[in-house]
Amino acid sequence: MTIQDFIPSPYTEIAKNASVSYQSPSNIALVKYWGKYGEQLPQNASVSFTLSRCKSETTLHFEKKNKGGYDFEVYLDGVREEAFEPKIHKFFQRVEQYLPFINEYRFVIKTQNTFPHSSGIASSASGMSALAMCLVALECQLYNDKSNLLQNNSYQLQKASFLARLGSGSAARSINGPLVVWGAHPKIEGSSNLFGTPYPYKVHENFSNYHDTILLVDKAQKQVSSTVGHDLMHNNPYATQRFEKANSNLQELIPIFESGDLDSFIALVESEALQLHAMMMASSPYFILMKPNTLEIIDSIWNFRKTTHSKVCFTLDAGANVHVLYPSGEKKQLQQFIKNELSKYCKDGTYIDDVVGFGAGVI
Ligand code: PMV
């Protein structure tokens, strides 16, 4: 697939006014994307678990108007959220050539998250992927021709992922599940820089229903946004090695996913999280997004693993919160450990129990 494949043929129908609603989850990267080029293209391939409980639910109301450019308003939890509008404006500018109909509509975007807005959990992956699903659903209504590419469900999902990527890179991985690769990788068939694809090879049952409990260490807005962080990779002296390492880590995951070797999984996933943060510390200007409690939690997880032989591990996003990953068979023991030992490091004792899921869908 090339970029040209996402430019639509002339529309044959008119959709007057109605609405479409989709939900889409967040995802947690095991091999991280950090560094981009061109129009939201990743410098290395990444892979993530799609989550199920942390999601955005979005309704796109649309009303046909005369040409003259798109027009929209954004509501979060029923309240107009003008602070989101510059980001959506930029997204609409980027997707215009792939969705030319948007210029003839007035939109009202109503969205809500199942996780607290102020939790420090990035809502851009779930929010942008839910909006992309809505836009593709609307575009489907503009054709009655059964042979049109958009009648094909897998193309619809590819286009939604392609569009979501233009809103937020990691959003490309939220459309599908439970494991999604984004970024062209020579060992992963069908992988592309343009959109996320379901991981195509064998995955051991050890990874079914994998759990992710997200410990909310810091609920404040990050001091350095991911946009700025990605940008700083351009002058990072370790960037080339990092991009190579991420790609080789992804390759190493293939036999790990197949055999269910959780010790190797843990070593690789924790190393990836720390490398992401090492890149931040090696940027110029340098920055640290972890907090003292992030390190307390990592230390407790390491101690717990040593004393119990549990297969729990951690990963991090671009922030201070810790994602605690563990196999479903350890659920009871881990939830006890989190409640008794880790919740004291969380802001107001809060954490979110999530589990791997299957991606976006109609509401
Ligand atoms: O999608 P963005 O631009 O917010 O970047 C997200 C980057 C990380 O969450 C840190 C890693 C990843 O692959 O999701």
XYZ file of C-alpha atoms and ligand atoms in Angstrom:
377
model
C 0.000 0.000 0.000
C 1.212 3.514 -0.753
C -0.032 6.949 0.268
C -1.852 7.167 -3.106
C -4.049 4.218 -2.085
C -5.642 6.411 0.591
C -6.712 9.188 -1.781
C -10.364 8.404 -2.565
C -12.058 8.213 -5.954
C -14.851 10.795 -6.553
C -17.797 10.395 -4.206
C -21.101 9.279 -5.681
C -23.504 9.934 -2.779
C -24.319 12.744 -0.396
C -24.687 12.135 3.346
C -26.831 14.970 4.679
C -26.926 15.148 8.434
C -26.592 12.367 10.907
C -24.029 10.986 13.282
C -21.719 7.996 13.760
C -20.260 6.727 17.059
C -17.147 4.646 17.672
C -15.075 3.583 20.643
C -11.349 3.043 20.498
C -8.863 2.007 23.193
C -5.469 3.194 24.273
C -2.456 0.936 23.717
C 0.820 0.262 25.494
C 3.990 -0.157 23.447
C 6.337 -3.067 24.236
C 8.874 -1.840 21.667
C 8.661 1.932 21.672
C 8.247 4.483 18.913
C 10.332 7.538 19.754
C 11.551 9.616 16.832
C 9.754 10.390 13.588
C 10.318 11.890 10.142
C 8.253 13.249 7.244
C 4.531 13.274 7.895
C 4.253 11.263 11.117
C 6.408 8.364 9.900
C 8.228 6.329 12.551
C 12.026 6.026 12.629
C 11.662 2.428 13.826
C 9.003 -0.248 13.989
C 7.070 -0.667 17.247
C 4.644 -3.193 18.716
C 1.974 -2.733 21.367
C -0.703 -4.472 23.345
C -4.075 -2.914 22.656
C -5.921 -2.178 25.911
C -9.635 -2.625 26.492
C -10.876 -0.546 29.410
C -8.990 2.699 28.793
C -10.836 3.993 25.769
C -12.455 6.995 24.114
C -16.063 7.018 22.954
C -16.659 9.517 20.196
C -19.747 10.652 18.320
C -19.268 12.644 15.141
C -22.339 14.677 14.227
C -22.166 15.961 10.678
C -24.175 18.378 8.655
C -23.739 19.081 4.951
C -22.947 22.674 4.060
C -21.757 24.420 0.934
C -18.084 24.229 0.085
C -15.854 26.685 1.890
C -13.812 24.558 4.209
C -14.546 22.401 7.209
C -15.937 23.700 10.423
C -16.072 21.918 13.772
C -16.567 22.120 17.511
C -15.209 19.683 20.093
C -16.997 18.656 23.305
C -15.394 16.612 26.093
C -17.851 15.092 28.581
C -20.539 17.363 27.169
C -18.569 20.575 27.652
C -17.063 22.572 24.773
C -13.284 22.010 24.873
C -11.669 24.776 22.846
C -8.220 23.717 24.080
C -8.499 20.546 21.910
C -9.428 22.446 18.778
C -5.922 23.452 17.525
C -4.875 19.775 17.589
C -8.016 18.707 15.706
C -7.531 21.597 13.281
C -4.009 20.370 12.495
C -5.358 16.828 12.121
C -8.061 17.989 9.679
C -5.426 19.868 7.663
C -3.308 16.731 7.443
C -6.179 14.412 6.459
C -7.917 16.769 4.025
C -6.352 15.233 0.909
C -7.399 11.740 2.040
C -10.921 12.807 3.050
C -11.804 15.669 0.669
C -15.477 15.538 1.773
C -14.595 17.166 5.096
C -14.554 20.562 3.375
C -18.286 20.304 2.747
C -19.326 19.515 6.314
C -19.843 21.062 9.655
C -18.887 18.698 12.479
C -19.645 18.460 16.149
C -17.256 16.010 17.813
C -18.481 14.729 21.179
C -16.017 12.608 23.065
C -15.576 11.052 26.465
C -12.900 8.855 27.976
C -13.494 5.896 30.262
C -10.411 6.935 32.229
C -10.140 10.216 34.118
C -9.080 13.103 31.884
C -6.572 14.288 34.448
C -4.980 10.854 34.940
C -1.850 11.611 32.934
C -2.833 8.797 30.560
C -2.475 10.045 27.007
C -5.912 10.191 25.468
C -4.504 11.049 22.050
C -4.136 7.414 20.901
C -7.698 6.477 21.847
C -9.196 9.858 20.904
C -7.566 10.160 17.485
C -8.290 6.543 16.560
C -11.956 6.874 17.580
C -12.292 10.046 15.476
C -10.558 8.365 12.519
C -13.037 5.456 12.732
C -15.948 7.941 12.669
C -14.548 9.748 9.624
C -14.040 6.501 7.688
C -17.595 5.397 8.568
C -18.924 8.685 7.202
C -16.807 8.348 4.055
C -18.272 4.871 3.471
C -21.711 6.491 3.216
C -20.510 8.556 0.254
C -20.387 5.567 -2.119
C -23.064 3.163 -3.264
C -20.740 1.286 -5.551
C -20.188 -2.191 -4.115
C -16.822 -2.513 -5.841
C -15.414 0.551 -4.069
C -12.331 -0.169 -1.947
C -14.091 1.280 1.103
C -16.611 -1.565 1.046
C -13.766 -3.815 2.147
C -13.556 -4.074 5.915
C -9.798 -4.568 6.143
C -9.186 -1.546 3.904
C -11.511 0.512 6.138
C -9.434 -0.427 9.182
C -6.192 0.316 7.330
C -7.502 3.711 6.308
C -8.653 4.453 9.873
C -5.198 3.530 11.178
C -3.536 5.603 8.417
C -5.646 8.635 9.409
C -5.237 8.061 13.169
C -1.457 8.091 12.632
C -1.726 11.587 11.217
C -3.336 12.708 14.478
C -0.965 10.907 16.847
C 1.593 8.305 15.743
C 0.813 5.719 18.401
C -2.930 6.020 17.588
C -2.199 3.969 14.441
C -1.831 0.945 16.761
C -5.239 1.314 18.511
C -7.565 0.273 15.679
C -6.721 -3.438 15.918
C -5.671 -5.803 18.680
C -4.453 -7.621 20.668
C -0.878 -7.069 19.351
C -0.246 -4.465 16.683
C 2.901 -3.579 14.748
C 3.406 -0.149 13.271
C 6.470 0.630 11.160
C 7.962 -1.295 8.252
C 10.099 -4.192 9.493
C 11.808 -6.650 7.124
C 10.902 -9.647 9.322
C 7.234 -8.743 9.769
C 5.136 -9.417 6.735
C 2.701 -6.664 5.809
C 4.182 -4.148 8.279
C 4.077 -0.550 7.105
C 5.134 2.920 8.162
C 1.718 4.164 7.033
C -0.601 2.188 9.330
C -0.670 -0.415 12.076
C -1.202 -4.096 11.260
C -2.210 -6.966 13.543
C 0.903 -8.961 14.562
C 0.832 -11.753 11.957
C 2.644 -14.688 13.609
C 2.038 -17.239 16.338
C 1.481 -15.890 19.852
C 1.739 -18.289 22.816
C -1.233 -18.570 25.153
C 0.919 -17.115 27.967
C 0.158 -13.766 26.345
C -3.649 -14.195 26.202
C -5.554 -11.778 28.414
C -2.301 -10.193 29.560
C -2.955 -7.661 32.290
C -1.804 -4.051 32.477
C -2.444 -2.199 35.720
C -1.631 1.465 35.188
C -0.278 3.125 38.313
C -1.058 6.832 38.282
C 2.074 8.356 39.778
C 1.607 11.818 38.378
C -1.648 13.162 37.030
C -0.308 16.534 35.909
C 0.271 17.529 32.318
C 3.759 16.428 31.183
C 6.432 19.160 31.212
C 7.678 18.015 27.797
C 5.099 16.936 25.208
C 5.703 13.896 23.012
C 5.838 16.199 19.974
C 8.826 18.012 21.485
C 10.351 14.714 22.699
C 10.148 13.116 19.232
C 11.692 16.233 17.732
C 14.668 16.130 20.081
C 15.626 12.725 18.629
C 16.846 14.595 15.516
C 19.928 15.789 17.417
C 20.236 12.922 19.869
C 23.742 11.405 19.535
C 22.368 7.907 20.239
C 19.406 8.126 17.833
C 20.756 5.847 15.098
C 21.736 3.119 17.564
C 18.371 3.425 19.307
C 16.388 2.992 16.071
C 18.497 -0.069 15.189
C 18.076 -1.500 18.682
C 14.297 -1.071 18.603
C 14.120 -2.923 15.281
C 16.351 -5.728 16.563
C 14.291 -5.961 19.773
C 11.143 -6.367 17.692
C 12.824 -9.150 15.759
C 13.810 -10.840 19.045
C 10.206 -10.711 20.188
C 9.076 -12.978 17.331
C 10.464 -16.225 18.895
C 9.513 -14.951 22.376
C 5.874 -14.503 21.354
C 5.940 -17.945 19.782
C 7.513 -19.850 22.691
C 5.886 -17.901 25.530
C 9.313 -17.352 27.161
C 8.262 -14.805 29.791
C 11.757 -14.288 31.260
C 13.059 -13.090 27.892
C 9.872 -11.043 27.416
C 10.411 -9.284 30.763
C 14.079 -8.502 30.019
C 13.242 -7.044 26.628
C 10.185 -5.013 27.676
C 11.840 -3.434 30.733
C 14.955 -2.617 28.723
C 12.785 -0.909 26.075
C 11.080 1.258 28.714
C 14.387 2.333 30.204
C 15.911 3.024 26.785
C 12.995 5.329 25.978
C 13.704 7.327 29.114
C 17.475 7.150 28.506
C 16.823 8.887 25.155
C 15.043 11.677 27.002
C 17.981 12.077 29.383
C 20.415 12.111 26.444
C 18.469 14.778 24.512
C 19.563 18.367 24.291
C 18.014 19.963 26.254
C 17.797 16.889 28.504
C 14.706 16.085 30.512
C 13.384 13.486 32.961
C 9.728 12.447 33.021
C 10.060 9.792 35.734
C 9.364 10.818 39.337
C 10.852 9.422 42.549
C 7.787 7.186 42.949
C 8.310 5.772 39.449
C 11.668 4.425 40.672
C 10.177 3.220 43.976
C 7.660 1.164 42.008
C 10.303 -0.289 39.678
C 12.397 -1.249 42.695
C 9.418 -2.916 44.420
C 8.573 -4.866 41.263
C 12.166 -6.116 41.012
C 12.150 -7.169 44.681
C 8.784 -8.864 44.350
C 9.984 -10.770 41.296
C 13.123 -11.889 43.102
C 11.257 -13.188 46.141
C 8.191 -14.699 44.451
C 9.433 -15.717 40.961
C 6.428 -13.893 39.563
C 6.517 -12.969 35.861
C 5.417 -9.391 36.518
C 7.281 -6.590 34.727
C 6.896 -2.883 34.088
C 6.878 -0.575 31.144
C 6.655 3.197 30.842
C 5.089 5.651 28.460
C 6.406 9.151 27.946
C 5.513 10.049 31.531
C 5.869 9.090 35.192
C 3.057 6.515 35.341
C 4.023 2.844 35.478
C 2.312 0.094 33.478
C 2.506 -3.153 35.448
C 2.277 -6.100 33.030
C 1.515 -9.674 34.157
C 0.017 -12.915 32.854
C -3.671 -13.514 33.612
C -2.834 -16.536 35.834
C -1.121 -14.165 38.301
C -4.052 -11.782 38.526
C -5.038 -12.491 42.120
C -1.526 -12.378 43.555
C -0.566 -9.281 41.577
C -3.679 -7.315 42.409
C -2.985 -7.972 46.072
C 0.642 -6.854 45.667
C -0.418 -3.695 43.823
C -3.006 -2.830 46.460
C -0.743 -3.563 49.418
C 2.661 -2.436 48.155
C 2.423 -0.223 45.090
C -0.708 1.871 45.514
C 1.018 3.983 48.175
C 3.274 5.392 45.446
C 0.269 6.453 43.343
C -1.294 9.898 43.426
C -4.343 9.583 45.705
C -3.717 5.813 45.676
C -5.233 5.534 42.205
C -4.571 2.956 39.534
C -6.498 1.452 36.640
C -6.783 -2.291 36.009
C -6.772 -3.030 32.315
C -6.356 -6.057 30.130
C -5.382 -6.630 26.525
C -8.209 -6.017 24.044
C -9.212 -6.115 20.408
C -9.307 -2.559 19.110
C -11.888 -0.075 17.908
C -15.547 -0.740 17.177
C -18.900 0.816 16.491
C -20.979 1.848 19.524
O 1.874 8.972 19.611
P 2.780 9.966 20.267
O 3.319 10.959 19.312
O 2.157 10.582 21.464
O 4.075 9.179 20.799
C 3.979 8.193 21.760
C 5.297 7.628 22.097
C 5.343 6.637 23.242
O 4.083 6.499 23.865
C 6.327 7.115 24.269
C 5.808 5.281 22.757
C 4.855 4.487 21.925
O 5.329 3.776 21.031
O 3.638 4.530 22.191
